[in-house]
Amino acid sequence: MTISFDAASVSHSRERLVRCQRFAARCGYFLWRMACNPLTAIGGGIVLVLCIVALFAPWIAPYHPLVQDLNNALTPPGAAHWFGTDEFGRDIFSRLVWGACITLYIVLLVSVTVGPLGLLLGVTAGYFGGKVDGVLMRVTDIFISFPSLVLALAFVAALGPGLEHVVIAITLTAWPPIARLARAETLSLRQADFISAVRLQGASPLRVLWKHIIPLCLPSVIIRITMNMAGIILTAAGLGFLGLGAQPPDPEWGAMIASGRTYMLECWWVVTVPGLAILINSLAFNFLGDGLRDLLDPRSE
């Protein structure tokens, strides 16, 4: 049996292998630079732990987060319950683990919706200018003029409590800063020589935006979204604390603080543990965002 080799296919395979090797080398160098910054490494490690806990919550949590045991209500931290129990005897550690799923769900869903929305509006306004820029930026100014938490409260009050409505409300309040950032980046790129050369070659505005402007704006937008994740966590926790987010008995961290505030003087662990979870994860996303800014923004070097 003879085996024939196609020179074109072999060459294509080699090129693909070389691209994969270069991509792996860049990823390794990127991770190495992140590890060189202690705060970035700590933030990335905490975010990684949060993702692992959320993914493997059914196997990590020792108890069911919703099952009540009134005989063990308000039990202090110990061997049986590492972080104690709440007023209904539910294990706080288990509820904290399952609450990571809710927090990560809100953060990821808001990030994947607010990023494309703000990027699209920002590059459109910056590239076309004129009346398009005026209309889009005036709408953006209206949203920015209100505090994000107050505006989110108004949207949730109009839509009704629930996780999906919280995601919609936070998305509607988080896109304006990203849009203004993308617009500023586009304004600096619009008159660049290589963009003028692309136009002279007959490229349409859509092709210029998609192939050249948006890829150059992505690093700044990713950095901004990462740093906004801390605010998303705090806003979601605030809405949950006010009873407008996840509804009882869902183990959302803000709702856990709200239900335990009555017992906080006698049973400190009921509100301290979820409060520390919100604080630590918010700081972790801030540290990670600072590290990504140092790595992805060439102007910081």
PDB file of C-alpha atoms in Angstrom:
ATOM      1  CA  MET A   1       0.000   0.000   0.000  1.00  0.00           C
ATOM      2  CA  THR A   2       1.391   3.404  -0.977  1.00  0.00           C
ATOM      3  CA  ILE A   3       0.747   6.588   0.877  1.00  0.00           C
ATOM      4  CA  SER A   4       0.753   9.828  -1.077  1.00  0.00           C
ATOM      5  CA  PHE A   5       1.365  13.184   0.531  1.00  0.00           C
ATOM      6  CA  ASP A   6      -0.155  16.391  -0.741  1.00  0.00           C
ATOM      7  CA  ALA A   7       2.449  19.152  -0.506  1.00  0.00           C
ATOM      8  CA  ALA A   8      -0.217  21.838  -0.058  1.00  0.00           C
ATOM      9  CA  SER A   9      -1.897  19.995   2.821  1.00  0.00           C
ATOM     10  CA  VAL A  10       1.443  19.349   4.521  1.00  0.00           C
ATOM     11  CA  SER A  11       2.367  23.006   4.224  1.00  0.00           C
ATOM     12  CA  HIS A  12      -1.014  24.037   5.593  1.00  0.00           C
ATOM     13  CA  SER A  13      -0.598  21.657   8.523  1.00  0.00           C
ATOM     14  CA  ARG A  14       2.819  23.079   9.298  1.00  0.00           C
ATOM     15  CA  GLU A  15       1.512  26.643   9.210  1.00  0.00           C
ATOM     16  CA  ARG A  16      -1.333  25.706  11.523  1.00  0.00           C
ATOM     17  CA  LEU A  17       1.096  23.999  13.912  1.00  0.00           C
ATOM     18  CA  VAL A  18       3.330  27.068  13.909  1.00  0.00           C
ATOM     19  CA  ARG A  19       0.335  29.322  14.672  1.00  0.00           C
ATOM     20  CA  CYS A  20      -0.706  27.064  17.548  1.00  0.00           C
ATOM     21  CA  GLN A  21       2.826  27.120  18.942  1.00  0.00           C
ATOM     22  CA  ARG A  22       2.965  30.905  18.732  1.00  0.00           C
ATOM     23  CA  PHE A  23      -0.412  31.213  20.409  1.00  0.00           C
ATOM     24  CA  ALA A  24       0.673  28.861  23.218  1.00  0.00           C
ATOM     25  CA  ALA A  25       3.898  30.831  23.656  1.00  0.00           C
ATOM     26  CA  ARG A  26       1.984  34.112  23.880  1.00  0.00           C
ATOM     27  CA  CYS A  27      -0.438  32.646  26.416  1.00  0.00           C
ATOM     28  CA  GLY A  28       2.456  31.327  28.483  1.00  0.00           C
ATOM     29  CA  TYR A  29       4.223  34.692  28.377  1.00  0.00           C
ATOM     30  CA  PHE A  30       0.964  36.457  29.303  1.00  0.00           C
ATOM     31  CA  LEU A  31       0.404  34.178  32.300  1.00  0.00           C
ATOM     32  CA  TRP A  32       4.038  34.560  33.343  1.00  0.00           C
ATOM     33  CA  ARG A  33       3.730  38.358  33.347  1.00  0.00           C
ATOM     34  CA  MET A  34       0.543  38.113  35.389  1.00  0.00           C
ATOM     35  CA  ALA A  35       2.264  35.854  37.907  1.00  0.00           C
ATOM     36  CA  CYS A  36       5.104  38.382  38.259  1.00  0.00           C
ATOM     37  CA  ASN A  37       2.661  40.909  39.725  1.00  0.00           C
ATOM     38  CA  PRO A  38       1.649  39.693  43.226  1.00  0.00           C
ATOM     39  CA  LEU A  39      -1.669  41.565  43.369  1.00  0.00           C
ATOM     40  CA  THR A  40      -2.644  40.418  39.886  1.00  0.00           C
ATOM     41  CA  ALA A  41      -1.718  36.833  40.737  1.00  0.00           C
ATOM     42  CA  ILE A  42      -3.790  36.996  43.920  1.00  0.00           C
ATOM     43  CA  GLY A  43      -6.767  38.493  42.095  1.00  0.00           C
ATOM     44  CA  GLY A  44      -6.569  35.966  39.274  1.00  0.00           C
ATOM     45  CA  GLY A  45      -6.244  33.117  41.764  1.00  0.00           C
ATOM     46  CA  ILE A  46      -9.323  34.217  43.697  1.00  0.00           C
ATOM     47  CA  VAL A  47     -11.340  34.597  40.491  1.00  0.00           C
ATOM     48  CA  LEU A  48     -10.195  31.122  39.411  1.00  0.00           C
ATOM     49  CA  VAL A  49     -11.282  29.697  42.781  1.00  0.00           C
ATOM     50  CA  LEU A  50     -14.654  31.421  42.405  1.00  0.00           C
ATOM     51  CA  CYS A  51     -15.146  29.795  38.995  1.00  0.00           C
ATOM     52  CA  ILE A  52     -14.123  26.354  40.299  1.00  0.00           C
ATOM     53  CA  VAL A  53     -16.436  26.651  43.309  1.00  0.00           C
ATOM     54  CA  ALA A  54     -19.344  27.713  41.086  1.00  0.00           C
ATOM     55  CA  LEU A  55     -18.747  24.861  38.624  1.00  0.00           C
ATOM     56  CA  PHE A  56     -18.385  22.143  41.264  1.00  0.00           C
ATOM     57  CA  ALA A  57     -20.839  23.508  43.838  1.00  0.00           C
ATOM     58  CA  PRO A  58     -22.886  20.256  44.106  1.00  0.00           C
ATOM     59  CA  TRP A  59     -19.743  18.342  45.094  1.00  0.00           C
ATOM     60  CA  ILE A  60     -18.143  21.028  47.291  1.00  0.00           C
ATOM     61  CA  ALA A  61     -21.159  21.974  49.431  1.00  0.00           C
ATOM     62  CA  PRO A  62     -21.563  19.458  52.298  1.00  0.00           C
ATOM     63  CA  TYR A  63     -25.254  20.287  52.857  1.00  0.00           C
ATOM     64  CA  HIS A  64     -28.219  21.266  50.729  1.00  0.00           C
ATOM     65  CA  PRO A  65     -28.460  25.082  50.725  1.00  0.00           C
ATOM     66  CA  LEU A  66     -32.259  25.180  51.137  1.00  0.00           C
ATOM     67  CA  VAL A  67     -32.925  22.404  53.673  1.00  0.00           C
ATOM     68  CA  GLN A  68     -33.831  23.809  57.083  1.00  0.00           C
ATOM     69  CA  ASP A  69     -32.792  22.350  60.447  1.00  0.00           C
ATOM     70  CA  LEU A  70     -34.359  24.464  63.163  1.00  0.00           C
ATOM     71  CA  ASN A  71     -32.714  22.390  65.901  1.00  0.00           C
ATOM     72  CA  ASN A  72     -29.325  23.737  64.747  1.00  0.00           C
ATOM     73  CA  ALA A  73     -30.395  27.337  64.125  1.00  0.00           C
ATOM     74  CA  LEU A  74     -27.696  29.991  64.634  1.00  0.00           C
ATOM     75  CA  THR A  75     -25.019  27.438  65.460  1.00  0.00           C
ATOM     76  CA  PRO A  76     -21.555  29.071  65.666  1.00  0.00           C
ATOM     77  CA  PRO A  77     -18.747  27.944  63.347  1.00  0.00           C
ATOM     78  CA  GLY A  78     -17.409  24.504  64.206  1.00  0.00           C
ATOM     79  CA  ALA A  79     -16.426  21.130  62.820  1.00  0.00           C
ATOM     80  CA  ALA A  80     -19.939  20.258  61.662  1.00  0.00           C
ATOM     81  CA  HIS A  81     -20.641  23.672  60.135  1.00  0.00           C
ATOM     82  CA  TRP A  82     -17.457  25.501  59.160  1.00  0.00           C
ATOM     83  CA  PHE A  83     -19.113  28.922  58.873  1.00  0.00           C
ATOM     84  CA  GLY A  84     -22.017  28.251  61.242  1.00  0.00           C
ATOM     85  CA  THR A  85     -25.716  28.169  60.422  1.00  0.00           C
ATOM     86  CA  ASP A  86     -28.344  30.836  59.831  1.00  0.00           C
ATOM     87  CA  GLU A  87     -31.657  31.472  61.587  1.00  0.00           C
ATOM     88  CA  PHE A  88     -33.233  28.465  59.855  1.00  0.00           C
ATOM     89  CA  GLY A  89     -30.370  26.073  60.577  1.00  0.00           C
ATOM     90  CA  ARG A  90     -29.072  26.127  57.004  1.00  0.00           C
ATOM     91  CA  ASP A  91     -25.340  25.645  56.570  1.00  0.00           C
ATOM     92  CA  ILE A  92     -23.793  29.014  55.671  1.00  0.00           C
ATOM     93  CA  PHE A  93     -20.796  27.469  53.908  1.00  0.00           C
ATOM     94  CA  SER A  94     -23.075  25.504  51.596  1.00  0.00           C
ATOM     95  CA  ARG A  95     -25.194  28.552  50.898  1.00  0.00           C
ATOM     96  CA  LEU A  96     -22.032  30.563  50.246  1.00  0.00           C
ATOM     97  CA  VAL A  97     -20.842  27.980  47.722  1.00  0.00           C
ATOM     98  CA  TRP A  98     -24.163  27.935  45.879  1.00  0.00           C
ATOM     99  CA  GLY A  99     -24.286  31.731  46.077  1.00  0.00           C
ATOM    100  CA  ALA A 100     -21.073  31.792  44.041  1.00  0.00           C
ATOM    101  CA  CYS A 101     -23.075  30.279  41.165  1.00  0.00           C
ATOM    102  CA  ILE A 102     -25.593  33.120  41.318  1.00  0.00           C
ATOM    103  CA  THR A 103     -22.892  35.781  41.550  1.00  0.00           C
ATOM    104  CA  LEU A 104     -20.900  34.335  38.664  1.00  0.00           C
ATOM    105  CA  TYR A 105     -24.084  33.965  36.610  1.00  0.00           C
ATOM    106  CA  ILE A 106     -24.890  37.668  37.045  1.00  0.00           C
ATOM    107  CA  VAL A 107     -21.316  38.814  36.400  1.00  0.00           C
ATOM    108  CA  LEU A 108     -20.838  36.738  33.243  1.00  0.00           C
ATOM    109  CA  LEU A 109     -24.251  37.491  31.777  1.00  0.00           C
ATOM    110  CA  VAL A 110     -23.888  41.226  32.345  1.00  0.00           C
ATOM    111  CA  SER A 111     -20.348  41.205  30.933  1.00  0.00           C
ATOM    112  CA  VAL A 112     -21.254  39.384  27.706  1.00  0.00           C
ATOM    113  CA  THR A 113     -24.188  41.722  27.100  1.00  0.00           C
ATOM    114  CA  VAL A 114     -22.792  45.081  28.175  1.00  0.00           C
ATOM    115  CA  GLY A 115     -19.464  44.661  26.357  1.00  0.00           C
ATOM    116  CA  PRO A 116     -20.804  44.250  22.800  1.00  0.00           C
ATOM    117  CA  LEU A 117     -23.521  46.857  23.399  1.00  0.00           C
ATOM    118  CA  GLY A 118     -21.165  49.552  24.661  1.00  0.00           C
ATOM    119  CA  LEU A 119     -18.504  48.700  22.079  1.00  0.00           C
ATOM    120  CA  LEU A 120     -20.952  48.829  19.163  1.00  0.00           C
ATOM    121  CA  LEU A 121     -22.481  52.152  20.188  1.00  0.00           C
ATOM    122  CA  GLY A 122     -19.115  53.698  21.002  1.00  0.00           C
ATOM    123  CA  VAL A 123     -17.333  52.817  17.759  1.00  0.00           C
ATOM    124  CA  THR A 124     -20.389  53.814  15.724  1.00  0.00           C
ATOM    125  CA  ALA A 125     -20.548  57.221  17.356  1.00  0.00           C
ATOM    126  CA  GLY A 126     -16.807  57.794  17.111  1.00  0.00           C
ATOM    127  CA  TYR A 127     -16.407  56.685  13.504  1.00  0.00           C
ATOM    128  CA  PHE A 128     -19.392  58.357  11.856  1.00  0.00           C
ATOM    129  CA  GLY A 129     -19.492  61.491  14.042  1.00  0.00           C
ATOM    130  CA  GLY A 130     -21.930  64.283  13.257  1.00  0.00           C
ATOM    131  CA  LYS A 131     -25.569  63.725  14.125  1.00  0.00           C
ATOM    132  CA  VAL A 132     -25.001  60.024  14.852  1.00  0.00           C
ATOM    133  CA  ASP A 133     -22.380  60.913  17.439  1.00  0.00           C
ATOM    134  CA  GLY A 134     -24.542  63.667  18.896  1.00  0.00           C
ATOM    135  CA  VAL A 135     -27.624  61.496  19.346  1.00  0.00           C
ATOM    136  CA  LEU A 136     -25.783  58.483  20.774  1.00  0.00           C
ATOM    137  CA  MET A 137     -23.670  60.544  23.164  1.00  0.00           C
ATOM    138  CA  ARG A 138     -26.633  62.535  24.444  1.00  0.00           C
ATOM    139  CA  VAL A 139     -28.396  59.265  25.262  1.00  0.00           C
ATOM    140  CA  THR A 140     -25.203  58.086  26.952  1.00  0.00           C
ATOM    141  CA  ASP A 141     -24.997  61.308  28.982  1.00  0.00           C
ATOM    142  CA  ILE A 142     -28.559  60.809  30.198  1.00  0.00           C
ATOM    143  CA  PHE A 143     -27.689  57.354  31.552  1.00  0.00           C
ATOM    144  CA  ILE A 144     -24.404  58.540  33.087  1.00  0.00           C
ATOM    145  CA  SER A 145     -26.082  61.484  34.834  1.00  0.00           C
ATOM    146  CA  PHE A 146     -27.845  59.101  37.228  1.00  0.00           C
ATOM    147  CA  PRO A 147     -25.978  57.055  39.872  1.00  0.00           C
ATOM    148  CA  SER A 148     -25.806  53.468  38.652  1.00  0.00           C
ATOM    149  CA  LEU A 149     -27.365  51.965  41.773  1.00  0.00           C
ATOM    150  CA  VAL A 150     -30.268  54.438  41.747  1.00  0.00           C
ATOM    151  CA  LEU A 151     -30.883  53.789  38.057  1.00  0.00           C
ATOM    152  CA  ALA A 152     -30.692  50.016  38.603  1.00  0.00           C
ATOM    153  CA  LEU A 153     -33.207  50.338  41.441  1.00  0.00           C
ATOM    154  CA  ALA A 154     -35.567  52.223  39.148  1.00  0.00           C
ATOM    155  CA  PHE A 155     -35.310  49.597  36.399  1.00  0.00           C
ATOM    156  CA  VAL A 156     -35.756  46.671  38.791  1.00  0.00           C
ATOM    157  CA  ALA A 157     -38.704  48.390  40.454  1.00  0.00           C
ATOM    158  CA  ALA A 158     -40.298  48.794  37.031  1.00  0.00           C
ATOM    159  CA  LEU A 159     -39.497  45.255  35.849  1.00  0.00           C
ATOM    160  CA  GLY A 160     -40.050  43.441  39.141  1.00  0.00           C
ATOM    161  CA  PRO A 161     -37.733  41.355  41.355  1.00  0.00           C
ATOM    162  CA  GLY A 162     -35.767  38.469  39.882  1.00  0.00           C
ATOM    163  CA  LEU A 163     -32.304  37.539  38.657  1.00  0.00           C
ATOM    164  CA  GLU A 164     -33.094  38.137  34.989  1.00  0.00           C
ATOM    165  CA  HIS A 165     -34.433  41.599  35.756  1.00  0.00           C
ATOM    166  CA  VAL A 166     -31.326  42.347  37.824  1.00  0.00           C
ATOM    167  CA  VAL A 167     -29.144  41.416  34.836  1.00  0.00           C
ATOM    168  CA  ILE A 168     -31.181  43.663  32.540  1.00  0.00           C
ATOM    169  CA  ALA A 169     -31.073  46.566  35.012  1.00  0.00           C
ATOM    170  CA  ILE A 170     -27.304  46.334  35.578  1.00  0.00           C
ATOM    171  CA  THR A 171     -26.698  46.029  31.821  1.00  0.00           C
ATOM    172  CA  LEU A 172     -28.706  49.183  31.148  1.00  0.00           C
ATOM    173  CA  THR A 173     -26.631  51.092  33.716  1.00  0.00           C
ATOM    174  CA  ALA A 174     -23.172  49.659  32.901  1.00  0.00           C
ATOM    175  CA  TRP A 175     -22.888  50.231  29.134  1.00  0.00           C
ATOM    176  CA  PRO A 176     -22.407  54.060  29.006  1.00  0.00           C
ATOM    177  CA  PRO A 177     -18.799  54.149  30.364  1.00  0.00           C
ATOM    178  CA  ILE A 178     -17.797  51.419  27.914  1.00  0.00           C
ATOM    179  CA  ALA A 179     -19.446  53.310  25.050  1.00  0.00           C
ATOM    180  CA  ARG A 180     -17.583  56.513  25.905  1.00  0.00           C
ATOM    181  CA  LEU A 181     -14.301  54.609  26.168  1.00  0.00           C
ATOM    182  CA  ALA A 182     -14.839  52.937  22.781  1.00  0.00           C
ATOM    183  CA  ARG A 183     -15.772  56.304  21.247  1.00  0.00           C
ATOM    184  CA  ALA A 184     -12.592  57.925  22.564  1.00  0.00           C
ATOM    185  CA  GLU A 185     -10.475  55.069  21.183  1.00  0.00           C
ATOM    186  CA  THR A 186     -12.249  55.312  17.811  1.00  0.00           C
ATOM    187  CA  LEU A 187     -11.721  59.070  17.575  1.00  0.00           C
ATOM    188  CA  SER A 188      -7.987  58.562  18.031  1.00  0.00           C
ATOM    189  CA  LEU A 189      -7.907  55.825  15.380  1.00  0.00           C
ATOM    190  CA  ARG A 190     -10.273  57.305  12.802  1.00  0.00           C
ATOM    191  CA  GLN A 191      -7.720  59.684  11.276  1.00  0.00           C
ATOM    192  CA  ALA A 192      -4.795  57.266  11.490  1.00  0.00           C
ATOM    193  CA  ASP A 193      -2.756  56.709   8.321  1.00  0.00           C
ATOM    194  CA  PHE A 194      -3.500  53.001   8.068  1.00  0.00           C
ATOM    195  CA  ILE A 195      -7.256  53.658   8.325  1.00  0.00           C
ATOM    196  CA  SER A 196      -6.979  56.206   5.514  1.00  0.00           C
ATOM    197  CA  ALA A 197      -5.068  53.659   3.442  1.00  0.00           C
ATOM    198  CA  VAL A 198      -7.782  51.053   4.016  1.00  0.00           C
ATOM    199  CA  ARG A 199     -10.430  53.552   2.885  1.00  0.00           C
ATOM    200  CA  LEU A 200      -8.459  54.360  -0.256  1.00  0.00           C
ATOM    201  CA  GLN A 201      -8.440  50.666  -1.093  1.00  0.00           C
ATOM    202  CA  GLY A 202     -12.233  50.785  -1.212  1.00  0.00           C
ATOM    203  CA  ALA A 203     -13.098  49.205   2.139  1.00  0.00           C
ATOM    204  CA  SER A 204     -16.637  49.907   3.330  1.00  0.00           C
ATOM    205  CA  PRO A 205     -17.251  51.572   6.711  1.00  0.00           C
ATOM    206  CA  LEU A 206     -18.545  48.280   8.088  1.00  0.00           C
ATOM    207  CA  ARG A 207     -15.350  46.485   7.060  1.00  0.00           C
ATOM    208  CA  VAL A 208     -13.185  49.248   8.542  1.00  0.00           C
ATOM    209  CA  LEU A 209     -15.034  49.017  11.840  1.00  0.00           C
ATOM    210  CA  TRP A 210     -15.102  45.226  12.011  1.00  0.00           C
ATOM    211  CA  LYS A 211     -11.600  44.468  10.750  1.00  0.00           C
ATOM    212  CA  HIS A 212      -9.579  47.390  12.081  1.00  0.00           C
ATOM    213  CA  ILE A 213     -11.305  49.649  14.639  1.00  0.00           C
ATOM    214  CA  ILE A 214     -13.030  47.083  16.869  1.00  0.00           C
ATOM    215  CA  PRO A 215      -9.979  44.779  17.300  1.00  0.00           C
ATOM    216  CA  LEU A 216      -7.893  47.756  18.442  1.00  0.00           C
ATOM    217  CA  CYS A 217     -10.589  48.870  20.887  1.00  0.00           C
ATOM    218  CA  LEU A 218     -11.064  45.414  22.408  1.00  0.00           C
ATOM    219  CA  PRO A 219      -8.152  45.483  24.913  1.00  0.00           C
ATOM    220  CA  SER A 220      -9.376  48.706  26.558  1.00  0.00           C
ATOM    221  CA  VAL A 221     -12.954  47.415  26.641  1.00  0.00           C
ATOM    222  CA  ILE A 222     -11.883  44.099  28.187  1.00  0.00           C
ATOM    223  CA  ILE A 223      -9.939  45.939  30.871  1.00  0.00           C
ATOM    224  CA  ARG A 224     -12.903  48.184  31.636  1.00  0.00           C
ATOM    225  CA  ILE A 225     -15.322  45.240  31.810  1.00  0.00           C
ATOM    226  CA  THR A 226     -13.000  43.361  34.172  1.00  0.00           C
ATOM    227  CA  MET A 227     -12.762  46.346  36.480  1.00  0.00           C
ATOM    228  CA  ASN A 228     -16.536  46.856  36.259  1.00  0.00           C
ATOM    229  CA  MET A 229     -17.132  43.315  37.543  1.00  0.00           C
ATOM    230  CA  ALA A 230     -16.488  44.505  41.103  1.00  0.00           C
ATOM    231  CA  GLY A 231     -19.218  47.113  40.703  1.00  0.00           C
ATOM    232  CA  ILE A 232     -21.525  44.482  39.205  1.00  0.00           C
ATOM    233  CA  ILE A 233     -21.035  42.269  42.270  1.00  0.00           C
ATOM    234  CA  LEU A 234     -21.719  45.171  44.634  1.00  0.00           C
ATOM    235  CA  THR A 235     -24.794  46.318  42.701  1.00  0.00           C
ATOM    236  CA  ALA A 236     -26.211  42.784  42.561  1.00  0.00           C
ATOM    237  CA  ALA A 237     -25.577  42.353  46.296  1.00  0.00           C
ATOM    238  CA  GLY A 238     -27.206  45.714  47.013  1.00  0.00           C
ATOM    239  CA  LEU A 239     -30.303  44.799  45.028  1.00  0.00           C
ATOM    240  CA  GLY A 240     -30.408  41.415  46.765  1.00  0.00           C
ATOM    241  CA  PHE A 241     -30.110  43.129  50.149  1.00  0.00           C
ATOM    242  CA  LEU A 242     -33.093  45.317  49.309  1.00  0.00           C
ATOM    243  CA  GLY A 243     -35.128  42.292  48.232  1.00  0.00           C
ATOM    244  CA  LEU A 244     -35.113  43.178  44.524  1.00  0.00           C
ATOM    245  CA  GLY A 245     -32.641  40.529  43.349  1.00  0.00           C
ATOM    246  CA  ALA A 246     -32.704  36.804  43.994  1.00  0.00           C
ATOM    247  CA  GLN A 247     -35.728  35.921  46.089  1.00  0.00           C
ATOM    248  CA  PRO A 248     -35.678  33.772  49.243  1.00  0.00           C
ATOM    249  CA  PRO A 249     -34.713  31.043  49.791  1.00  0.00           C
ATOM    250  CA  ASP A 250     -32.088  31.403  47.009  1.00  0.00           C
ATOM    251  CA  PRO A 251     -28.599  31.714  48.584  1.00  0.00           C
ATOM    252  CA  GLU A 252     -27.608  35.068  47.108  1.00  0.00           C
ATOM    253  CA  TRP A 253     -24.938  36.842  49.166  1.00  0.00           C
ATOM    254  CA  GLY A 254     -26.746  40.168  49.481  1.00  0.00           C
ATOM    255  CA  ALA A 255     -29.986  38.435  50.454  1.00  0.00           C
ATOM    256  CA  MET A 256     -28.075  36.378  53.051  1.00  0.00           C
ATOM    257  CA  ILE A 257     -26.871  39.597  54.682  1.00  0.00           C
ATOM    258  CA  ALA A 258     -30.388  41.039  54.610  1.00  0.00           C
ATOM    259  CA  SER A 259     -31.935  37.979  56.283  1.00  0.00           C
ATOM    260  CA  GLY A 260     -29.216  37.804  58.947  1.00  0.00           C
ATOM    261  CA  ARG A 261     -28.962  41.469  59.897  1.00  0.00           C
ATOM    262  CA  THR A 262     -31.485  40.956  62.719  1.00  0.00           C
ATOM    263  CA  TYR A 263     -29.072  38.579  64.472  1.00  0.00           C
ATOM    264  CA  MET A 264     -25.790  40.287  63.574  1.00  0.00           C
ATOM    265  CA  LEU A 265     -25.050  41.541  67.103  1.00  0.00           C
ATOM    266  CA  GLU A 266     -25.390  38.130  68.735  1.00  0.00           C
ATOM    267  CA  CYS A 267     -24.395  35.923  65.789  1.00  0.00           C
ATOM    268  CA  TRP A 268     -21.703  37.781  63.888  1.00  0.00           C
ATOM    269  CA  TRP A 269     -21.040  34.981  61.395  1.00  0.00           C
ATOM    270  CA  VAL A 270     -24.471  35.277  59.775  1.00  0.00           C
ATOM    271  CA  VAL A 271     -23.578  38.559  58.040  1.00  0.00           C
ATOM    272  CA  THR A 272     -19.778  38.579  58.301  1.00  0.00           C
ATOM    273  CA  VAL A 273     -19.183  35.529  56.095  1.00  0.00           C
ATOM    274  CA  PRO A 274     -21.244  36.648  53.058  1.00  0.00           C
ATOM    275  CA  GLY A 275     -19.967  40.188  53.531  1.00  0.00           C
ATOM    276  CA  LEU A 276     -16.371  38.970  53.369  1.00  0.00           C
ATOM    277  CA  ALA A 277     -17.205  36.944  50.256  1.00  0.00           C
ATOM    278  CA  ILE A 278     -18.493  40.100  48.524  1.00  0.00           C
ATOM    279  CA  LEU A 279     -15.471  42.123  49.668  1.00  0.00           C
ATOM    280  CA  ILE A 280     -12.838  39.540  48.670  1.00  0.00           C
ATOM    281  CA  ASN A 281     -14.280  38.856  45.235  1.00  0.00           C
ATOM    282  CA  SER A 282     -14.740  42.567  44.489  1.00  0.00           C
ATOM    283  CA  LEU A 283     -11.105  43.225  45.395  1.00  0.00           C
ATOM    284  CA  ALA A 284     -10.025  40.233  43.303  1.00  0.00           C
ATOM    285  CA  PHE A 285     -11.677  41.605  40.164  1.00  0.00           C
ATOM    286  CA  ASN A 286     -10.123  45.025  40.817  1.00  0.00           C
ATOM    287  CA  PHE A 287      -6.660  43.489  41.185  1.00  0.00           C
ATOM    288  CA  LEU A 288      -7.186  41.438  38.027  1.00  0.00           C
ATOM    289  CA  GLY A 289      -8.364  44.491  36.101  1.00  0.00           C
ATOM    290  CA  ASP A 290      -5.298  46.487  37.181  1.00  0.00           C
ATOM    291  CA  GLY A 291      -3.046  43.661  36.049  1.00  0.00           C
ATOM    292  CA  LEU A 292      -4.766  43.365  32.678  1.00  0.00           C
ATOM    293  CA  ARG A 293      -4.411  47.111  32.187  1.00  0.00           C
ATOM    294  CA  ASP A 294      -0.669  46.882  32.769  1.00  0.00           C
ATOM    295  CA  LEU A 295      -0.396  43.977  30.321  1.00  0.00           C
ATOM    296  CA  LEU A 296      -2.791  44.984  27.539  1.00  0.00           C
ATOM    297  CA  ASP A 297      -2.475  48.771  27.509  1.00  0.00           C
ATOM    298  CA  PRO A 298       0.784  49.752  25.782  1.00  0.00           C
ATOM    299  CA  ARG A 299       0.519  53.300  27.138  1.00  0.00           C
ATOM    300  CA  SER A 300       1.043  51.990  30.695  1.00  0.00           C
ATOM    301  CA  GLU A 301       4.569  50.786  29.849  1.00  0.00           C
TER     302      GLU A 301
END
